[in-house]
PDB file of C-alpha atoms and ligand atoms in Angstrom:
ATOM      1  CA  MET A   1       0.000   0.000   0.000  1.00 94.00           C
ATOM      2  CA  VAL A   2       1.052   3.583  -0.691  1.00 96.00           C
ATOM      3  CA  GLU A   3       0.266   6.126   1.983  1.00 96.00           C
ATOM      4  CA  ILE A   4       0.815   9.825   2.376  1.00 97.00           C
ATOM      5  CA  VAL A   5       2.725  10.119   5.639  1.00 97.00           C
ATOM      6  CA  GLU A   6       3.263  13.868   5.656  1.00 96.00           C
ATOM      7  CA  ALA A   7       1.392  16.767   4.109  1.00 96.00           C
ATOM      8  CA  LYS A   8       1.787  20.440   4.778  1.00 94.00           C
ATOM      9  CA  PHE A   9       0.709  23.717   3.252  1.00 92.00           C
ATOM     10  CA  ILE A  10       3.612  25.563   1.606  1.00 92.00           C
ATOM     11  CA  THR A  11       2.254  28.728   0.024  1.00 90.00           C
ATOM     12  CA  SER A  12      -0.456  30.365  -2.043  1.00 90.00           C
ATOM     13  CA  ALA A  13       0.082  32.071  -5.378  1.00 89.00           C
ATOM     14  CA  PRO A  14      -2.324  34.316  -7.272  1.00 82.00           C
ATOM     15  CA  ASN A  15      -1.044  33.252 -10.702  1.00 80.00           C
ATOM     16  CA  VAL A  16       1.555  31.234 -12.565  1.00 79.00           C
ATOM     17  CA  ALA A  17       4.127  34.047 -12.420  1.00 83.00           C
ATOM     18  CA  ALA A  18       4.068  33.845  -8.624  1.00 88.00           C
ATOM     19  CA  ALA A  19       4.259  30.042  -8.448  1.00 89.00           C
ATOM     20  CA  PRO A  20       7.182  28.648  -6.438  1.00 90.00           C
ATOM     21  CA  GLU A  21      10.360  28.016  -8.404  1.00 91.00           C
ATOM     22  CA  SER A  22      11.307  24.416  -8.891  1.00 91.00           C
ATOM     23  CA  ASP A  23      13.421  22.326 -11.235  1.00 92.00           C
ATOM     24  CA  LYS A  24      11.410  19.168 -10.595  1.00 93.00           C
ATOM     25  CA  GLN A  25       8.433  17.800 -12.461  1.00 95.00           C
ATOM     26  CA  ASP A  26       6.648  16.733  -9.302  1.00 96.00           C
ATOM     27  CA  GLU A  27       3.362  18.639  -9.295  1.00 97.00           C
ATOM     28  CA  VAL A  28      -0.057  17.054  -9.161  1.00 98.00           C
ATOM     29  CA  VAL A  29      -2.746  19.555 -10.058  1.00 96.00           C
ATOM     30  CA  PHE A  30      -6.305  19.127  -8.809  1.00 95.00           C
ATOM     31  CA  MET A  31      -8.991  20.884 -10.812  1.00 93.00           C
ATOM     32  CA  ALA A  32     -12.747  20.852 -10.416  1.00 93.00           C
ATOM     33  CA  ARG A  33     -15.861  22.937 -10.539  1.00 90.00           C
ATOM     34  CA  SER A  34     -16.629  24.458  -7.180  1.00 87.00           C
ATOM     35  CA  ASN A  35     -18.319  22.086  -4.764  1.00 90.00           C
ATOM     36  CA  VAL A  36     -17.355  18.885  -6.593  1.00 95.00           C
ATOM     37  CA  GLY A  37     -15.403  17.703  -3.558  1.00 95.00           C
ATOM     38  CA  LYS A  38     -11.820  18.781  -4.272  1.00 95.00           C
ATOM     39  CA  SER A  39     -10.977  19.880  -0.733  1.00 93.00           C
ATOM     40  CA  SER A  40     -12.580  16.785   0.736  1.00 95.00           C
ATOM     41  CA  LEU A  41     -10.524  14.599  -1.598  1.00 97.00           C
ATOM     42  CA  LEU A  42      -7.260  16.394  -0.750  1.00 97.00           C
ATOM     43  CA  ASN A  43      -8.004  15.894   2.928  1.00 95.00           C
ATOM     44  CA  ALA A  44      -8.915  12.226   2.411  1.00 97.00           C
ATOM     45  CA  LEU A  45      -5.845  11.399   0.298  1.00 97.00           C
ATOM     46  CA  THR A  46      -3.507  13.013   2.795  1.00 96.00           C
ATOM     47  CA  ASP A  47      -5.503  11.768   5.804  1.00 93.00           C
ATOM     48  CA  HIS A  48      -5.359  15.310   7.082  1.00 89.00           C
ATOM     49  CA  LYS A  49      -8.750  16.709   7.968  1.00 85.00           C
ATOM     50  CA  GLY A  50      -8.008  20.406   7.878  1.00 84.00           C
ATOM     51  CA  LEU A  51      -5.412  20.530   5.093  1.00 87.00           C
ATOM     52  CA  ALA A  52      -7.605  21.999   2.383  1.00 84.00           C
ATOM     53  CA  LYS A  53     -10.565  23.957   3.658  1.00 75.00           C
ATOM     54  CA  VAL A  54     -13.883  22.352   2.819  1.00 62.00           C
ATOM     55  CA  SER A  55     -15.659  25.280   1.285  1.00 53.00           C
ATOM     56  CA  SER A  56     -18.525  27.010   2.995  1.00 50.00           C
ATOM     57  CA  THR A  57     -18.586  29.686   0.284  1.00 52.00           C
ATOM     58  CA  PRO A  58     -18.084  27.888  -3.012  1.00 52.00           C
ATOM     59  CA  GLY A  59     -15.785  29.596  -5.461  1.00 47.00           C
ATOM     60  CA  LYS A  60     -14.521  32.167  -3.017  1.00 54.00           C
ATOM     61  CA  THR A  61     -10.861  31.233  -2.806  1.00 57.00           C
ATOM     62  CA  ARG A  62      -9.056  32.187  -5.965  1.00 73.00           C
ATOM     63  CA  LEU A  63      -5.500  31.439  -4.975  1.00 83.00           C
ATOM     64  CA  ILE A  64      -3.471  28.479  -6.125  1.00 88.00           C
ATOM     65  CA  ASN A  65      -2.534  26.546  -2.982  1.00 91.00           C
ATOM     66  CA  TYR A  66       0.586  24.387  -2.740  1.00 93.00           C
ATOM     67  CA  PHE A  67       1.111  21.450  -0.422  1.00 95.00           C
ATOM     68  CA  ASP A  68       4.257  19.433   0.175  1.00 96.00           C
ATOM     69  CA  VAL A  69       3.394  15.767   0.291  1.00 97.00           C
ATOM     70  CA  THR A  70       5.463  12.707   1.216  1.00 98.00           C
ATOM     71  CA  PHE A  71       4.377   9.296  -0.027  1.00 98.00           C
ATOM     72  CA  MET A  72       5.545   6.072   1.567  1.00 97.00           C
ATOM     73  CA  ASP A  73       5.455   2.837  -0.406  1.00 97.00           C
ATOM     74  CA  ARG A  74       4.936   0.082   2.143  1.00 95.00           C
ATOM     75  CA  ASP A  75       5.325  -2.576  -0.559  1.00 94.00           C
ATOM     76  CA  ASN A  76       8.812  -1.308  -1.354  1.00 94.00           C
ATOM     77  CA  ASP A  77      10.656  -1.133   1.991  1.00 95.00           C
ATOM     78  CA  GLY A  78       8.863   2.074   2.973  1.00 96.00           C
ATOM     79  CA  ALA A  79      10.528   4.056   0.165  1.00 96.00           C
ATOM     80  CA  LYS A  80       9.604   7.733   0.280  1.00 97.00           C
ATOM     81  CA  LEU A  81       8.687  10.004  -2.588  1.00 97.00           C
ATOM     82  CA  HIS A  82       8.141  13.765  -2.404  1.00 97.00           C
ATOM     83  CA  ALA A  83       5.581  15.646  -4.444  1.00 97.00           C
ATOM     84  CA  LYS A  84       3.577  18.835  -4.532  1.00 97.00           C
ATOM     85  CA  PHE A  85      -0.189  18.860  -4.586  1.00 97.00           C
ATOM     86  CA  VAL A  86      -1.565  21.956  -6.268  1.00 95.00           C
ATOM     87  CA  ASP A  87      -5.103  22.993  -5.428  1.00 92.00           C
ATOM     88  CA  LEU A  88      -6.396  25.167  -8.270  1.00 88.00           C
ATOM     89  CA  PRO A  89      -9.359  27.462  -7.641  1.00 83.00           C
ATOM     90  CA  GLY A  90     -12.714  25.917  -8.470  1.00 81.00           C
ATOM     91  CA  PHE A  91     -13.930  26.963 -11.905  1.00 75.00           C
ATOM     92  CA  GLY A  92     -17.297  27.647 -13.431  1.00 66.00           C
ATOM     93  CA  TYR A  93     -18.948  29.158 -10.406  1.00 58.00           C
ATOM     94  CA  ALA A  94     -21.865  31.141 -11.753  1.00 51.00           C
ATOM     95  CA  LYS A  95     -22.265  33.751  -9.022  1.00 55.00           C
ATOM     96  CA  VAL A  96     -19.166  35.837  -9.715  1.00 56.00           C
ATOM     97  CA  SER A  97     -19.146  38.790 -12.060  1.00 63.00           C
ATOM     98  CA  LYS A  98     -18.227  38.228 -15.707  1.00 68.00           C
ATOM     99  CA  SER A  99     -14.961  40.184 -15.486  1.00 67.00           C
ATOM    100  CA  ILE A 100     -13.781  38.292 -12.412  1.00 62.00           C
ATOM    101  CA  LYS A 101     -14.749  35.066 -14.088  1.00 65.00           C
ATOM    102  CA  HIS A 102     -12.789  35.999 -17.186  1.00 71.00           C
ATOM    103  CA  ASP A 103      -9.601  36.924 -15.269  1.00 69.00           C
ATOM    104  CA  TRP A 104      -9.863  33.831 -13.216  1.00 64.00           C
ATOM    105  CA  GLU A 105     -10.336  31.489 -16.132  1.00 71.00           C
ATOM    106  CA  LYS A 106      -7.439  33.087 -17.956  1.00 76.00           C
ATOM    107  CA  ASN A 107      -5.344  32.562 -14.858  1.00 73.00           C
ATOM    108  CA  LEU A 108      -6.236  28.903 -14.743  1.00 74.00           C
ATOM    109  CA  THR A 109      -5.681  28.259 -18.422  1.00 80.00           C
ATOM    110  CA  ASP A 110      -2.298  30.074 -18.268  1.00 82.00           C
ATOM    111  CA  TYR A 111      -1.334  27.914 -15.349  1.00 81.00           C
ATOM    112  CA  VAL A 112      -2.339  24.669 -16.940  1.00 81.00           C
ATOM    113  CA  ALA A 113      -0.734  25.434 -20.282  1.00 83.00           C
ATOM    114  CA  GLY A 114       2.399  27.148 -18.961  1.00 85.00           C
ATOM    115  CA  ARG A 115       3.638  25.244 -15.947  1.00 91.00           C
ATOM    116  CA  GLU A 116       6.229  22.661 -16.905  1.00 92.00           C
ATOM    117  CA  GLN A 117       6.546  21.321 -13.374  1.00 95.00           C
ATOM    118  CA  ILE A 118       3.158  19.648 -13.667  1.00 96.00           C
ATOM    119  CA  ARG A 119       3.353  15.892 -14.098  1.00 97.00           C
ATOM    120  CA  LEU A 120      -0.267  14.959 -13.514  1.00 97.00           C
ATOM    121  CA  PHE A 121      -3.584  16.746 -14.054  1.00 96.00           C
ATOM    122  CA  ILE A 122      -6.411  15.393 -11.964  1.00 97.00           C
ATOM    123  CA  HIS A 123      -9.785  16.529 -13.255  1.00 96.00           C
ATOM    124  CA  LEU A 124     -12.526  15.871 -10.723  1.00 97.00           C
ATOM    125  CA  ILE A 125     -16.083  15.469 -11.921  1.00 98.00           C
ATOM    126  CA  ASP A 126     -19.245  15.004  -9.874  1.00 98.00           C
ATOM    127  CA  CYS A 127     -20.420  11.476 -10.704  1.00 98.00           C
ATOM    128  CA  ARG A 128     -24.032  12.656 -10.804  1.00 98.00           C
ATOM    129  CA  HIS A 129     -23.295  15.178 -13.580  1.00 97.00           C
ATOM    130  CA  PRO A 130     -20.779  13.532 -15.912  1.00 96.00           C
ATOM    131  CA  HIS A 131     -21.698  15.521 -19.037  1.00 95.00           C
ATOM    132  CA  LEU A 132     -21.620  19.198 -18.068  1.00 92.00           C
ATOM    133  CA  ASP A 133     -20.356  21.516 -20.822  1.00 88.00           C
ATOM    134  CA  ILE A 134     -17.815  23.121 -18.505  1.00 87.00           C
ATOM    135  CA  ASP A 135     -16.205  19.753 -17.733  1.00 90.00           C
ATOM    136  CA  THR A 136     -16.179  18.776 -21.401  1.00 90.00           C
ATOM    137  CA  GLN A 137     -14.442  22.084 -22.155  1.00 86.00           C
ATOM    138  CA  VAL A 138     -11.867  21.443 -19.447  1.00 87.00           C
ATOM    139  CA  SER A 139     -11.223  17.927 -20.763  1.00 90.00           C
ATOM    140  CA  GLU A 140     -10.782  19.181 -24.301  1.00 89.00           C
ATOM    141  CA  PHE A 141      -8.535  21.989 -23.134  1.00 86.00           C
ATOM    142  CA  LEU A 142      -6.351  19.523 -21.248  1.00 89.00           C
ATOM    143  CA  PHE A 143      -6.116  17.060 -24.129  1.00 90.00           C
ATOM    144  CA  ASP A 144      -5.186  19.894 -26.494  1.00 87.00           C
ATOM    145  CA  ASN A 145      -2.567  21.407 -24.184  1.00 86.00           C
ATOM    146  CA  VAL A 146      -0.737  18.667 -22.292  1.00 90.00           C
ATOM    147  CA  ARG A 147       2.870  17.941 -23.110  1.00 91.00           C
ATOM    148  CA  GLU A 148       4.155  14.482 -23.941  1.00 93.00           C
ATOM    149  CA  ASN A 149       5.494  14.007 -20.422  1.00 94.00           C
ATOM    150  CA  GLN A 150       2.240  14.930 -18.680  1.00 95.00           C
ATOM    151  CA  VAL A 151      -0.659  12.702 -17.727  1.00 96.00           C
ATOM    152  CA  ILE A 152      -4.396  13.414 -17.327  1.00 97.00           C
ATOM    153  CA  LEU A 153      -6.531  11.466 -14.895  1.00 98.00           C
ATOM    154  CA  GLN A 154     -10.294  11.847 -14.543  1.00 98.00           C
ATOM    155  CA  ILE A 155     -11.815  11.006 -11.195  1.00 98.00           C
ATOM    156  CA  PHE A 156     -15.543  10.920 -10.456  1.00 98.00           C
ATOM    157  CA  THR A 157     -16.272  12.148  -6.930  1.00 98.00           C
ATOM    158  CA  LYS A 158     -19.102  11.389  -4.473  1.00 98.00           C
ATOM    159  CA  ILE A 159     -19.553   7.890  -5.871  1.00 98.00           C
ATOM    160  CA  ASP A 160     -21.509   6.996  -2.710  1.00 98.00           C
ATOM    161  CA  LYS A 161     -24.365   9.013  -4.241  1.00 98.00           C
ATOM    162  CA  LEU A 162     -24.895   6.429  -7.027  1.00 98.00           C
ATOM    163  CA  ASN A 163     -26.393   2.971  -6.632  1.00 98.00           C
ATOM    164  CA  GLN A 164     -24.489  -0.068  -7.896  1.00 97.00           C
ATOM    165  CA  LYS A 165     -26.253  -0.111 -11.240  1.00 98.00           C
ATOM    166  CA  GLU A 166     -25.514   3.570 -11.867  1.00 98.00           C
ATOM    167  CA  GLN A 167     -21.888   3.047 -10.833  1.00 98.00           C
ATOM    168  CA  ASN A 168     -21.517   0.179 -13.302  1.00 98.00           C
ATOM    169  CA  ALA A 169     -22.982   2.282 -16.119  1.00 98.00           C
ATOM    170  CA  LEU A 170     -20.590   5.158 -15.339  1.00 98.00           C
ATOM    171  CA  ARG A 171     -17.564   2.841 -15.263  1.00 97.00           C
ATOM    172  CA  LYS A 172     -18.631   1.331 -18.556  1.00 98.00           C
ATOM    173  CA  GLU A 173     -18.961   4.731 -20.177  1.00 97.00           C
ATOM    174  CA  PHE A 174     -15.636   6.021 -18.753  1.00 97.00           C
ATOM    175  CA  PRO A 175     -13.403   2.941 -18.493  1.00 97.00           C
ATOM    176  CA  LEU A 176     -10.214   4.954 -17.921  1.00 96.00           C
ATOM    177  CA  ALA A 177     -11.599   7.134 -15.159  1.00 98.00           C
ATOM    178  CA  MET A 178     -11.345   6.384 -11.440  1.00 98.00           C
ATOM    179  CA  THR A 179     -14.062   6.820  -8.829  1.00 98.00           C
ATOM    180  CA  VAL A 180     -13.903   7.939  -5.226  1.00 98.00           C
ATOM    181  CA  SER A 181     -15.953   8.688  -2.166  1.00 98.00           C
ATOM    182  CA  SER A 182     -14.044  10.920   0.227  1.00 97.00           C
ATOM    183  CA  SER A 183     -16.754  10.740   2.846  1.00 96.00           C
ATOM    184  CA  LYS A 184     -16.840   6.931   2.815  1.00 97.00           C
ATOM    185  CA  LYS A 185     -13.082   6.667   2.153  1.00 95.00           C
ATOM    186  CA  ARG A 186     -13.617   4.446  -0.845  1.00 97.00           C
ATOM    187  CA  GLY A 187     -11.072   4.534  -3.666  1.00 97.00           C
ATOM    188  CA  THR A 188      -8.538   6.741  -1.906  1.00 97.00           C
ATOM    189  CA  HIS A 189      -5.785   4.086  -1.514  1.00 97.00           C
ATOM    190  CA  LYS A 190      -6.002   3.211  -5.173  1.00 97.00           C
ATOM    191  CA  ILE A 191      -5.749   6.870  -6.180  1.00 98.00           C
ATOM    192  CA  ASN A 192      -2.690   7.395  -3.982  1.00 98.00           C
ATOM    193  CA  ARG A 193      -1.054   4.352  -5.594  1.00 98.00           C
ATOM    194  CA  VAL A 194      -1.758   5.653  -9.106  1.00 98.00           C
ATOM    195  CA  ILE A 195      -0.503   9.182  -8.337  1.00 98.00           C
ATOM    196  CA  HIS A 196       2.617   7.765  -6.681  1.00 98.00           C
ATOM    197  CA  ASP A 197       3.423   5.454  -9.591  1.00 97.00           C
ATOM    198  CA  ILE A 198       3.009   8.222 -12.176  1.00 97.00           C
ATOM    199  CA  LEU A 199       5.390  10.480 -10.213  1.00 97.00           C
ATOM    200  CA  LYS A 200       7.829   7.646  -9.586  1.00 96.00           C
ATOM    201  CA  GLU A 201       8.302   7.151 -13.331  1.00 92.00           C
ATOM    202  CA  VAL A 202       9.704  10.686 -13.562  1.00 87.00           C
ATOM    203  CA  GLU A 203      12.050  10.092 -10.636  1.00 83.00           C
ATOM    204  CA  ASP A 204      13.269   6.807 -12.113  1.00 85.00           C
ATOM    205  CA  GLU A 205      13.891   8.450 -15.480  1.00 84.00           C
ATOM    206  CA  MET A 206      15.877  11.254 -13.871  1.00 80.00           C
ATOM    207  CA  GLN A 207      18.012   8.740 -12.018  1.00 81.00           C
ATOM    208  CA  GLU A 208      18.644   6.806 -15.229  1.00 83.00           C
ATOM    209  CA  ASP A 209      19.650  10.020 -16.993  1.00 81.00           C
ATOM    210  CA  MET A 210      22.039  10.855 -14.163  1.00 78.00           C
ATOM    211  CA  SER A 211      23.694   7.443 -14.221  1.00 80.00           C
ATOM    212  CA  ASP A 212      23.945   7.621 -18.030  1.00 79.00           C
ATOM    213  CA  ALA A 213      25.705  10.952 -17.646  1.00 75.00           C
ATOM    214  CA  ASP A 214      28.095   9.422 -15.081  1.00 75.00           C
ATOM    215  CA  ASN A 215      28.989   6.697 -17.531  1.00 73.00           C
ATOM    216  CA  ILE A 216      29.988   9.035 -20.357  1.00 66.00           C
TER     217      ILE A 216
HETATM  218  P1  GDP B   1     -14.799  21.799  -3.253  1.00 69.53           P
HETATM  219  O1  GDP B   1     -15.539  23.091  -3.388  1.00 69.53           O
HETATM  220  O2  GDP B   1     -14.618  21.128  -4.578  1.00 69.53           O
HETATM  221  O3  GDP B   1     -13.511  21.892  -2.482  1.00 69.53           O
HETATM  222  O4  GDP B   1     -15.770  20.787  -2.462  1.00 69.53           O
HETATM  223  P2  GDP B   1     -15.798  20.376  -0.918  1.00 69.53           P
HETATM  224  O5  GDP B   1     -14.741  19.358  -0.613  1.00 69.53           O
HETATM  225  O6  GDP B   1     -15.836  21.622  -0.109  1.00 69.53           O
HETATM  226  O7  GDP B   1     -17.196  19.586  -0.861  1.00 69.53           O
HETATM  227  C1  GDP B   1     -18.404  20.177  -1.251  1.00 69.53           C
HETATM  228  C2  GDP B   1     -19.549  19.467  -0.521  1.00 69.53           C
HETATM  229  O8  GDP B   1     -19.630  18.105  -0.960  1.00 69.53           O
HETATM  230  C3  GDP B   1     -19.354  19.410   0.988  1.00 69.53           C
HETATM  231  O9  GDP B   1     -20.614  19.582   1.599  1.00 69.53           O
HETATM  232  C4  GDP B   1     -18.809  18.007   1.224  1.00 69.53           C
HETATM  233  O10 GDP B   1     -19.132  17.527   2.512  1.00 69.53           O
HETATM  234  C5  GDP B   1     -19.508  17.217   0.129  1.00 69.53           C
HETATM  235  N1  GDP B   1     -18.708  16.036  -0.280  1.00 69.53           N
HETATM  236  C6  GDP B   1     -17.398  16.035  -0.626  1.00 69.53           C
HETATM  237  N2  GDP B   1     -16.998  14.784  -0.929  1.00 69.53           N
HETATM  238  C7  GDP B   1     -18.056  13.977  -0.789  1.00 69.53           C
HETATM  239  C8  GDP B   1     -18.270  12.558  -0.962  1.00 69.53           C
HETATM  240  O11 GDP B   1     -17.378  11.774  -1.302  1.00 69.53           O
HETATM  241  N3  GDP B   1     -19.543  12.099  -0.761  1.00 69.53           N
HETATM  242  C9  GDP B   1     -20.558  12.924  -0.382  1.00 69.53           C
HETATM  243  N4  GDP B   1     -21.757  12.364  -0.229  1.00 69.53           N
HETATM  244  N5  GDP B   1     -20.397  14.246  -0.186  1.00 69.53           N
HETATM  245  C10 GDP B   1     -19.166  14.774  -0.386  1.00 69.53           C
END
């Protein structure tokens, strides 16, 4: 099993220009419409109740929040792996003015398209509304903009809200997506394993490159 053994808030940034400097490709970006369950998932994955604030006012926070996260792989001698979780502001919240909405969306798209440190994009979708235009737009935007060394993962949240038959239909329609219930803690271990393994590939490649360089 892979667990997150340490998680702490590092900083907030208003835009990509203010994002922390880093020469690693170790960022996991979480994106979702407001209220889809992003904060709850961050808290569940890190087993840290107050890490990301569960929103009482949806869409209010517009900063990009960074968390330092340490994974431990219990199936591999407790090997540790460091990463950054990036909590992007919720998008598509209707009750903000058009100009704020425009700035904000530009900010998000700049971030997603311009930040090379991102390894993995996690797009969270409410399992009860799998076909909203805004989510389709986000998916298309991601597919059009990701680099070769970046991965996209779709996760359906609040899966406890669907009965077994509805869950089966969703899984059939989206065979590559994962599902989770943060409140029932279902699916969180599997997600941590997948995130860890995707990040580990980058680390392994860097180590190979370094040993190749040593051998020249
Ligand atoms: P955010 O705006 O995307 O960060 O969403 P929050 O994590 O603040 O969650 C929004 C609401 O959905 C809150 O009332 C949560 O308690 C609820 N919620 C989040 N995850 C789940 C889940 O897995 N199952 C259920 N039933 N409710 C959830």
